[in-house]
Amino acid sequence: MPEGDTVFRTAQRLNEALAGKVVERFDIRVPGSATADLRGETIHEVVPRGKHLLERIGGYTLHSHLKMEGAWHVYRRGSSWRAPSFKARAIVGTSDVDTVGFDLAMVEVLPTSEEDRIVGHLGPDPLAEDWDPAEAARRLSADARAVHVALLDQRNVAGFGNEFVNEILFVRGILPTTPATETDAAAVMDLGARMIRANVGRRGRTFTGDARPGRSTWVYGRDGKACRRCGTIVRTGSLGAGPTSERNVFWCPVCQT
């Protein structure tokens, strides 16, 4: 599941492949930006912001979001793609590589000067150089909703997805339905930042320290199984800011009170 760590690695890979090169192929396959043509422009950098990717090209930015299924691939120029072409939403190519975004969401081309319109609402990003844990804690502690919902709100903190949030709350011993105002927001943010930074260099996430299949999480995806700490059966449910934004929630009724 693409979360902030996945987006960070994707941006690094794209930046290594593209930065400093000139665009020779530019094909956006979504309404609104399909006519954009940045061929001949220089690619300055590719940077992550929470779950958003920003490819700065000339005076413009190609903005994309991986959502649940999205991915960017890097290919040698002319080589075969590993995914069906009908799933491609954006192609940025140079003299030696083609980068292809499959199943992307929020794909658009806009002036770089207008980036704030699409990412300005985001909260502090624990993987960014300007990470501000105090501001993230302030935003979380002011949110009266269930802490699980508040942590997923990218306006409070940018980058955490459902897997991270479930694991953060287990390790902190917090019931997901607890109002965020009743938690130690600073401690939650400190743990979350350490978790996502520890995983940013890994191909497969682990929260337990054991990367073997089926052993990497404490509670996420483990409904009906014994808690790794106390042996109580892990429970599951759903929470969300609204009916269309509900996410699966996993918790141990003994370890998380």
Coordinates of N, CA, C and O in Angstrom, one line a residue, residues 23 25-26 33-41 109:
V23 N 13.6 16.7 -21.4 CA 12.4 15.9 -21.7 C 12.3 15.7 -23.2 O 12.4 16.7 -24.0
R25 N 10.1 13.0 -24.3 CA 8.8 12.4 -24.5 C 7.9 12.8 -23.3 O 8.3 12.7 -22.2
F26 N 6.7 13.4 -23.6 CA 5.9 13.8 -22.5 C 4.4 13.6 -22.9 O 3.9 14.1 -23.9
S33 N -5.0 17.8 -18.6 CA -3.6 18.1 -18.8 C -3.1 17.3 -20.1 O -1.9 17.3 -20.3
A34 N -4.0 16.7 -20.8 CA -3.6 15.8 -21.9 C -2.9 16.6 -23.0 O -2.1 16.0 -23.8
T35 N -3.2 17.9 -23.1 CA -2.5 18.7 -24.2 C -1.2 19.3 -23.7 O -0.5 19.9 -24.5
A36 N -0.8 19.1 -22.5 CA 0.4 19.7 -22.0 C 1.6 19.1 -22.7 O 1.7 17.9 -23.0
D37 N 2.6 19.9 -23.1 CA 3.8 19.4 -23.8 C 5.0 20.1 -23.2 O 5.2 21.3 -23.5
L38 N 5.8 19.4 -22.5 CA 7.0 19.9 -21.9 C 8.3 19.4 -22.5 O 9.3 19.5 -21.9
R39 N 8.1 18.9 -23.8 CA 9.3 18.5 -24.5 C 10.3 19.6 -24.6 O 9.9 20.8 -24.9
G40 N 11.6 19.4 -24.5 CA 12.6 20.4 -24.6 C 12.9 21.1 -23.3 O 13.9 21.8 -23.2
E41 N 12.1 20.9 -22.2 CA 12.3 21.5 -20.9 C 13.3 20.6 -20.1 O 13.3 19.4 -20.3
V109 N -0.8 19.0 -14.7 CA 0.4 19.8 -14.9 C 0.0 21.2 -14.6 O -1.1 21.7 -15.0

